[in-house]
Coordinates of N, CA and C in Angstrom, one line a residue:
M256 N 207.8 127.7 -36.3 CA 207.4 127.2 -35.1 C 205.7 127.2 -34.4
S257 N 205.1 127.9 -35.2 CA 203.6 128.0 -35.3 C 203.5 126.9 -35.8
Q258 N 203.8 126.1 -37.2 CA 203.7 124.9 -37.8 C 203.8 123.4 -37.2
I259 N 205.5 123.7 -36.2 CA 205.3 122.4 -34.9 C 204.5 122.4 -34.0
A260 N 203.9 123.5 -33.0 CA 203.4 123.6 -32.0 C 201.5 122.6 -33.3
T261 N 201.4 123.3 -34.1 CA 200.0 122.9 -34.5 C 200.3 121.6 -35.0
S262 N 201.4 121.0 -35.4 CA 201.3 119.4 -36.2 C 201.5 118.5 -34.7
S263 N 202.2 119.2 -33.7 CA 201.9 118.5 -32.6 C 200.5 117.7 -31.6
N264 N 199.8 119.3 -31.6 CA 198.4 118.8 -31.3 C 198.2 118.2 -31.9
S265 N 197.9 118.5 -33.3 CA 196.9 117.0 -33.8 C 197.6 115.7 -34.1
A266 N 196.3 115.0 -33.7 CA 197.2 112.9 -34.1 C 197.1 113.1 -35.5
P267 N 198.5 111.7 -35.7 CA 198.5 111.8 -37.4 C 197.2 111.2 -37.9
K268 N 197.1 110.7 -38.7 CA 196.0 110.1 -39.6 C 195.7 108.7 -39.1
W269 N 196.6 108.0 -39.3 CA 196.6 106.6 -38.6 C 195.8 106.1 -37.7
V270 N 196.3 107.3 -36.4 CA 195.0 107.5 -35.2 C 194.1 107.9 -35.5
E271 N 194.1 109.0 -36.0 CA 192.4 109.3 -36.2 C 191.8 108.1 -36.9
D272 N 192.3 107.3 -37.4 CA 191.8 106.4 -38.7 C 191.5 105.1 -37.4
L273 N 191.9 104.8 -36.4 CA 191.7 103.6 -35.5 C 191.0 104.4 -34.9
K274 N 190.7 105.7 -34.1 CA 189.4 106.4 -33.4 C 188.2 105.8 -34.0
N275 N 188.4 106.3 -35.3 CA 186.9 106.4 -36.0 C 186.9 105.5 -37.4
P276 N 187.0 104.0 -37.0 CA 186.6 102.9 -38.2 C 186.1 102.9 -38.8
P277 N 186.2 102.9 -40.3 CA 185.8 103.4 -41.3 C 183.6 102.4 -40.9
A278 N 183.2 102.5 -42.1 CA 181.7 102.0 -41.9 C 181.8 100.8 -42.3
Y279 N 180.8 99.9 -41.7 CA 180.7 98.3 -42.3 C 180.3 98.6 -43.9
K280 N 181.2 98.1 -44.9 CA 180.3 98.1 -46.3 C 179.7 97.0 -46.4
S281 N 178.5 97.0 -47.0 CA 177.4 95.8 -47.5 C 178.5 94.9 -48.6
K282 N 178.3 93.5 -48.3 CA 178.9 92.7 -49.0 C 177.4 92.2 -50.1
G283 N 177.8 91.2 -51.3 CA 176.7 90.9 -52.5 C 176.1 89.8 -51.4
P284 N 175.0 89.7 -51.7 CA 174.4 88.4 -51.4 C 174.9 87.1 -51.3
S285 N 175.4 86.7 -52.8 CA 176.3 85.6 -52.7 C 177.4 85.3 -51.9
L286 N 177.3 86.2 -50.9 CA 179.0 86.0 -49.9 C 178.5 86.0 -48.5
P287 N 178.6 84.6 -48.1 CA 177.9 84.0 -46.7 C 178.5 84.8 -46.0
D288 N 179.0 85.3 -44.8 CA 179.5 85.1 -43.2 C 180.5 83.4 -43.4
P289 N 181.8 84.0 -43.1 CA 182.7 82.6 -42.4 C 181.8 82.4 -41.3
P290 N 182.5 80.9 -41.0 CA 181.7 80.3 -39.5 C 182.1 80.7 -38.7
G291 N 181.0 81.0 -37.8 CA 181.8 81.8 -36.7 C 181.9 83.3 -36.7
F292 N 181.5 84.1 -37.6 CA 181.4 85.6 -37.6 C 180.1 85.8 -37.7
P293 N 180.1 86.6 -36.8 CA 178.5 87.4 -36.2 C 178.1 88.3 -37.3
S294 N 177.3 88.2 -38.1 CA 176.7 89.2 -38.9 C 176.7 90.1 -38.6
S295 N 177.0 91.7 -39.0 CA 176.3 92.7 -38.2 C 175.0 93.3 -38.7
Q296 N 174.4 92.6 -39.8 CA 173.2 92.8 -40.0 C 172.0 92.0 -39.6
T297 N 172.1 90.9 -38.5 CA 171.6 90.6 -37.8 C 170.6 91.2 -37.0
P298 N 169.3 91.0 -36.4 CA 168.9 91.8 -35.6 C 169.6 91.2 -34.0
S299 N 169.8 92.6 -33.1 CA 170.1 92.3 -31.7 C 169.4 91.4 -30.6
S300 N 168.0 91.7 -31.3 CA 167.6 90.8 -30.4 C 167.4 89.0 -30.5
K301 N 168.1 88.7 -31.8 CA 168.3 87.4 -31.9 C 169.6 87.1 -31.1
K302 N 170.5 88.0 -31.0 CA 171.2 87.7 -30.5 C 171.2 87.6 -28.6
D303 N 170.5 88.6 -28.7 CA 170.5 88.1 -26.9 C 169.2 87.3 -26.5
S304 N 168.7 86.6 -27.5 CA 167.4 85.4 -27.6 C 168.4 84.5 -27.0
K305 N 170.0 83.9 -28.0 CA 170.6 83.3 -27.6 C 171.7 83.2 -26.7
V306 N 172.2 84.1 -26.4 CA 172.8 84.1 -25.3 C 172.5 83.6 -23.7
V307 N 173.1 82.2 -23.3 CA 172.4 81.7 -21.7 C 173.7 82.2 -20.8
Q308 N 172.9 82.7 -19.8 CA 173.8 83.0 -18.5 C 174.4 82.4 -18.2
K309 N 175.9 82.1 -17.9 CA 176.3 80.7 -17.4 C 176.3 81.4 -15.7
K310 N 176.1 80.0 -14.7 CA 175.6 80.3 -13.5 C 176.9 80.0 -12.6
A311 N 177.2 81.0 -12.1 CA 178.4 80.9 -11.2 C 178.5 79.2 -10.9
P312 N 180.1 78.7 -10.6 CA 180.0 77.4 -10.1 C 179.9 77.8 -8.6
T313 N 179.4 76.6 -8.2 CA 179.8 76.2 -6.9 C 180.4 75.8 -5.8
P314 N 180.7 76.3 -4.4 CA 181.8 76.0 -3.6 C 182.5 74.5 -4.1
E315 N 181.5 73.6 -3.8 CA 181.7 72.0 -4.5 C 182.2 71.6 -5.5
E316 N 182.2 72.3 -6.9 CA 182.1 72.5 -7.9 C 183.7 72.8 -7.9
M317 N 183.9 74.1 -7.3 CA 185.4 74.7 -7.2 C 186.6 73.9 -6.9
D318 N 186.1 72.9 -5.8 CA 187.1 72.5 -4.7 C 187.1 71.3 -5.5
T319 N 186.5 70.8 -6.2 CA 186.6 69.5 -6.9 C 187.6 70.2 -8.4
L320 N 187.1 70.6 -9.2 CA 188.2 72.0 -10.1 C 189.8 71.3 -9.5
K321 N 189.7 72.4 -8.5 CA 191.3 73.0 -7.8 C 191.8 71.1 -7.5
L322 N 191.1 70.5 -7.1 CA 191.6 69.3 -6.6 C 192.5 68.4 -8.2
K323 N 191.6 68.7 -9.1 CA 191.9 67.9 -10.3 C 193.0 68.9 -10.8
K324 N 193.1 70.0 -10.6 CA 194.5 70.8 -11.1 C 195.5 70.2 -10.3
A325 N 195.4 70.1 -8.8 CA 196.9 70.0 -8.1 C 197.1 68.4 -8.2
W326 N 196.4 67.4 -8.7 CA 196.7 65.9 -8.7 C 197.6 66.3 -10.4
E327 N 197.2 67.1 -11.3 CA 197.6 67.3 -12.7 C 199.4 67.9 -12.2
V328 N 199.4 68.8 -11.4 CA 200.7 69.2 -11.0 C 201.3 68.2 -9.9
A329 N 200.7 67.6 -9.6 CA 201.3 66.3 -8.7 C 201.9 64.8 -9.5
L330 N 201.2 64.8 -10.5 CA 201.5 63.7 -10.6 C 202.7 64.4 -12.7
G331 N 203.5 65.6 -12.1 CA 204.0 66.0 -13.2 C 205.5 65.2 -13.1
P332 N 205.6 64.9 -12.3 CA 207.2 64.9 -12.0 C 207.5 63.3 -12.2
I333 N 206.1 62.5 -12.4 CA 206.5 61.2 -13.0 C 206.1 61.3 -13.9
K334 N 205.5 62.1 -14.9 CA 205.2 62.1 -16.5 C 206.6 62.7 -17.0
G335 N 207.2 63.1 -16.0 CA 208.7 63.4 -17.1 C 209.6 62.4 -16.5
L336 N 209.6 61.4 -16.1 CA 210.3 59.9 -15.2 C 210.8 59.5 -16.6
P337 N 209.7 58.6 -17.4 CA 209.9 57.8 -18.4 C 211.3 58.6 -19.4
M338 N 211.2 59.7 -19.9 CA 212.3 60.5 -20.6 C 213.3 60.7 -20.1
T339 N 213.4 61.3 -18.9 CA 215.1 61.3 -17.5 C 215.2 59.9 -18.0
G340 N 214.9 59.0 -17.6 CA 215.3 57.4 -17.3 C 215.9 57.0 -18.7
I341 N 215.2 57.5 -19.8 CA 215.8 57.3 -21.1 C 217.1 57.9 -21.5
M342 N 217.0 59.3 -21.3 CA 217.9 60.0 -21.4 C 219.2 59.5 -20.4
M343 N 219.5 59.4 -19.0 CA 220.4 58.6 -18.5 C 221.2 57.9 -18.9
Y344 N 220.2 56.8 -19.5 CA 220.5 55.4 -20.3 C 221.6 55.0 -20.7
M345 N 221.0 56.6 -22.0 CA 221.7 56.9 -23.4 C 223.0 57.8 -22.9
S346 N 223.1 58.3 -21.9 CA 224.1 59.0 -22.1 C 225.6 58.3 -21.5
G347 N 224.9 57.2 -20.9 CA 226.1 56.4 -20.5 C 226.6 56.5 -19.4
N348 N 227.9 55.6 -18.7 CA 228.3 55.2 -17.3 C 229.8 56.2 -17.5
S349 N 230.5 56.2 -18.0 CA 231.3 57.0 -18.4 C 231.5 58.8 -17.8
L350 N 232.5 58.9 -17.1 CA 232.3 60.8 -16.6 C 232.6 61.4 -17.7
Q351 N 231.2 62.2 -18.1 CA 231.5 63.4 -18.9 C 230.5 64.3 -19.0
I352 N 231.0 65.3 -19.7 CA 230.3 66.5 -18.8 C 228.6 66.5 -19.3
F353 N 228.1 66.0 -20.0 CA 226.8 65.5 -20.5 C 226.3 64.5 -19.8
S354 N 227.0 63.2 -19.0 CA 226.2 62.7 -18.4 C 226.4 63.8 -16.8
I355 N 227.6 64.2 -16.6 CA 227.3 65.2 -15.1 C 226.3 65.9 -15.1
M356 N 226.0 66.2 -16.4 CA 224.8 67.3 -16.3 C 223.4 67.2 -16.0
M357 N 223.3 65.9 -16.8 CA 222.2 65.0 -16.2 C 222.1 64.6 -15.2
V358 N 223.2 64.1 -14.3 CA 223.3 63.5 -12.9 C 223.0 64.3 -11.9
F359 N 223.5 66.1 -12.2 CA 223.3 66.8 -11.6 C 221.3 67.3 -12.2
M360 N 221.0 67.5 -12.9 CA 219.7 67.8 -12.7 C 218.5 67.0 -12.5
A361 N 219.2 65.6 -12.0 CA 218.4 64.5 -11.9 C 218.3 64.8 -10.2
F362 N 219.6 65.5 -9.7 CA 219.5 66.0 -8.0 C 218.9 67.3 -7.7
K363 N 219.1 67.8 -8.5 CA 218.9 69.7 -8.5 C 217.0 69.3 -8.6
N364 N 216.2 68.5 -9.7 CA 214.9 69.4 -9.7 C 214.2 68.7 -8.5
P365 N 214.1 67.2 -8.4 CA 213.6 66.7 -7.3 C 213.7 67.5 -5.7
I366 N 215.1 68.1 -5.7 CA 215.3 68.3 -4.2 C 214.5 70.1 -4.3
M367 N 214.8 70.9 -5.4 CA 213.5 72.0 -5.3 C 212.8 71.7 -5.3
G368 N 211.7 70.9 -6.6 CA 210.5 70.6 -6.4 C 209.7 70.1 -4.4
I369 N 210.7 69.2 -3.8 CA 210.6 69.2 -2.7 C 210.3 70.3 -1.8
L370 N 211.3 71.4 -2.3 CA 211.6 72.5 -1.3 C 210.5 73.4 -1.4
A371 N 209.6 73.5 -2.7 CA 208.8 74.2 -3.1 C 207.4 73.5 -3.0
T372 N 207.2 72.5 -2.5 CA 205.6 71.9 -2.4 C 204.9 72.8 -1.9
N373 N 204.9 73.6 -0.7 CA 203.5 74.3 -0.7 C 203.4 75.5 -1.3
Q374 N 204.4 76.2 -1.9 CA 204.2 77.2 -3.1 C 203.4 76.3 -4.4
A375 N 203.7 75.3 -4.6 CA 203.1 74.4 -5.9 C 201.7 74.4 -5.4
F376 N 201.3 74.7 -3.8 CA 199.8 73.8 -4.1 C 198.9 74.8 -3.5
E377 N 199.8 76.0 -3.1 CA 198.9 77.0 -2.4 C 197.3 77.3 -3.2
R378 N 198.2 77.8 -4.4 CA 196.6 78.4 -5.1 C 195.6 77.2 -5.4
F379 N 195.7 76.2 -4.8 CA 194.6 75.1 -5.2 C 193.9 74.8 -3.3
E380 N 194.7 75.1 -2.5 CA 194.3 74.9 -0.6 C 193.2 76.0 -0.5
T381 N 191.9 75.3 -0.1 CA 191.2 75.7 0.5 C 190.5 75.6 2.1
D382 N 190.1 76.1 2.4 CA 189.5 75.7 4.3 C 188.8 74.0 4.2
T383 N 188.2 74.3 2.7 CA 187.1 72.7 2.9 C 187.5 71.3 2.0
N384 N 188.8 71.7 1.3 CA 189.9 70.6 0.6 C 191.4 70.1 1.6
K385 N 191.4 71.0 2.4 CA 192.5 70.8 3.1 C 193.2 69.3 3.3
A386 N 191.9 68.4 3.9 CA 192.6 66.9 3.8 C 193.1 66.3 2.3
Q387 N 192.3 66.6 1.3 CA 192.2 66.0 0.1 C 193.8 66.9 -0.3
I388 N 194.3 68.2 -0.5 CA 195.1 68.9 -0.9 C 196.4 67.8 -0.1
L389 N 196.5 67.8 1.1 CA 197.7 67.2 1.6 C 198.0 65.6 1.3
Q390 N 196.9 64.8 1.0 CA 197.1 63.4 0.2 C 197.6 64.3 -0.9
V391 N 197.7 64.8 -1.9 CA 198.2 65.1 -3.1 C 199.5 65.7 -2.9
K392 N 199.9 66.7 -1.6 CA 200.9 66.8 -2.0 C 202.1 65.8 -1.1
L393 N 201.7 64.7 -0.3 CA 201.8 63.6 -0.2 C 202.6 62.6 -1.7
A394 N 201.8 62.7 -2.5 CA 201.9 61.9 -3.5 C 203.0 62.7 -4.3
Y395 N 202.7 63.9 -4.8 CA 204.1 64.6 -5.5 C 205.2 64.2 -4.4
V396 N 205.5 64.3 -3.1 CA 206.9 64.6 -2.6 C 207.1 62.7 -3.1
V397 N 206.2 62.1 -2.7 CA 206.8 60.7 -3.1 C 207.1 60.5 -4.8
F398 N 206.5 60.7 -5.6 CA 206.8 61.1 -6.6 C 208.0 61.4 -7.0
Q399 N 208.2 62.8 -6.1 CA 210.2 63.6 -6.4 C 210.9 62.6 -5.7
L400 N 210.6 61.7 -5.0 CA 211.7 61.0 -4.2 C 212.2 59.5 -5.2
V401 N 210.7 59.4 -6.2 CA 211.0 58.2 -7.0 C 212.0 59.2 -7.9
A402 N 211.9 60.1 -8.4 CA 212.6 60.6 -9.5 C 213.8 61.0 -9.0
L403 N 214.5 61.0 -7.4 CA 215.4 61.3 -7.0 C 216.5 60.0 -7.0
A404 N 215.3 59.4 -7.3 CA 215.9 57.7 -6.6 C 216.5 57.3 -8.2
L405 N 216.0 57.8 -9.1 CA 216.6 57.6 -10.4 C 217.9 58.1 -11.1
G406 N 218.1 59.4 -10.1 CA 219.6 60.0 -10.2 C 220.5 59.3 -9.5
V407 N 219.8 58.6 -8.0 CA 221.0 57.8 -7.4 C 220.8 56.4 -8.2
W408 N 220.5 55.8 -8.6 CA 220.8 54.7 -10.1 C 221.7 54.7 -10.7
K409 N 221.4 56.5 -11.6 CA 222.6 57.1 -12.3 C 223.7 56.7 -11.7
V410 N 223.7 57.3 -10.5 CA 225.2 57.5 -9.5 C 225.9 56.6 -9.8
N411 N 224.9 55.3 -9.3 CA 225.5 54.6 -9.2 C 225.9 53.3 -10.0
G412 N 225.5 53.4 -11.2 CA 225.8 53.0 -12.5 C 227.1 54.0 -13.0
M413 N 227.3 55.0 -12.6 CA 229.1 55.8 -12.9 C 229.7 54.9 -12.0
G414 N 229.6 54.4 -10.8 CA 230.6 54.4 -10.3 C 231.1 55.0 -9.0
L415 N 230.2 55.6 -9.1 CA 230.4 57.3 -7.8 C 229.8 56.7 -6.5
L416 N 229.3 55.9 -6.4 CA 228.6 55.9 -5.2 C 229.6 54.5 -3.9
P417 N 229.9 54.7 -2.8 CA 231.5 53.9 -2.4 C 230.1 52.6 -2.1
T418 N 230.3 51.5 -3.0 CA 228.9 50.3 -2.5 C 230.2 49.0 -2.3
T419 N 231.0 49.5 -2.5 CA 232.1 47.9 -2.5 C 233.2 48.1 -1.2
R420 N 233.7 47.3 -1.0 CA 234.4 47.2 0.1 C 235.8 47.8 0.3
S421 N 236.1 47.6 -1.2 CA 237.4 48.2 -1.8 C 237.6 50.3 -1.7
D422 N 235.9 50.7 -1.6 CA 236.0 51.4 -1.3 C 236.0 52.4 -0.1
W423 N 236.2 51.7 1.0 CA 236.0 51.9 2.3 C 237.7 51.3 3.3
L424 N 238.7 50.9 2.2 CA 239.5 50.8 2.8 C 240.6 51.5 3.7
A425 N 240.7 52.8 3.5 CA 241.1 53.9 4.4 C 240.7 53.6 5.6
W426 N 239.1 53.2 6.0 CA 238.7 53.1 7.7 C 239.0 51.6 8.3
E427 N 239.7 51.1 7.1 CA 240.3 49.7 8.0 C 241.3 49.1 8.0
A428 N 241.4 48.5 9.4 CA 242.1 48.8 10.3 C 243.5 47.4 9.4
Q429 N 244.3 47.6 9.4 CA 245.5 46.9 8.7 C 245.9 45.3 9.3
R430 N 245.7 44.5 9.0 CA 245.9 43.2 9.7 C 247.1 43.2 9.9
E431 N 247.5 42.1 10.6 CA 248.9 42.1 10.9 C 249.5 40.9 10.9
P432 N 250.2 40.7 10.3 CA 250.9 38.9 9.5 C 251.2 38.4 10.8
L433 N 250.8 37.0 10.6 CA 251.5 35.6 11.9 C 252.9 35.9 11.6
E434 N 253.3 35.5 10.0 CA 255.2 34.8 10.0 C 255.2 36.5 9.4
H435 N 256.6 36.6 9.3 CA 257.5 37.6 8.1 C 258.4 36.5 7.4
A436 N 258.3 36.5 6.0 CA 259.2 36.1 5.2 C 260.6 37.3 4.7
I437 N 262.2 36.9 5.0 CA 263.1 37.4 4.1 C 263.4 37.0 3.4
S438 N 263.8 37.7 2.7 CA 264.6 37.2 1.5 C 266.2 36.5 1.8
G439 N 266.3 35.9 1.5 CA 268.0 36.0 1.5 C 268.7 35.9 0.6
L440 N 270.2 36.0 0.8 CA 271.0 36.4 0.0 C 270.9 35.7 -1.1

């Protein structure tokens, strides 16, 4: 029992090795350090002289950077549009599971994007750039509507939109004939 208690108190050898790494071994003078690997033999004063303190960005610079990132998010839907259009074109106009899934995704993604517009841009919005972020949001919504229009185009190509007169026959009044023909015996 005492052996189990002593072994649980002492850490395994590999834990001790991690806590106390081996000392730096000097290498031969013919082997240079790899690029980007600082030599441990260089004096610390040389390192300190090369380190340049990076100044904190100003609020104007941060707003500019946030606006650029917001435009990248806003242009996301339009960047995926060519691939979506090609896939819709290649899936054909017949009613198959693949084309139905494509149409479902063509409607779902833009609608979810429009509903989540504020959440997509809330991390970029500050008090000083609200007007500029509003323009970005409007562009984002327009791009989502263009993606939605691509889905409508696909549904129309599949023949699922009621755009012809024959699609509305149930609501049309029946014509009264001016004369009747009766077959003779």
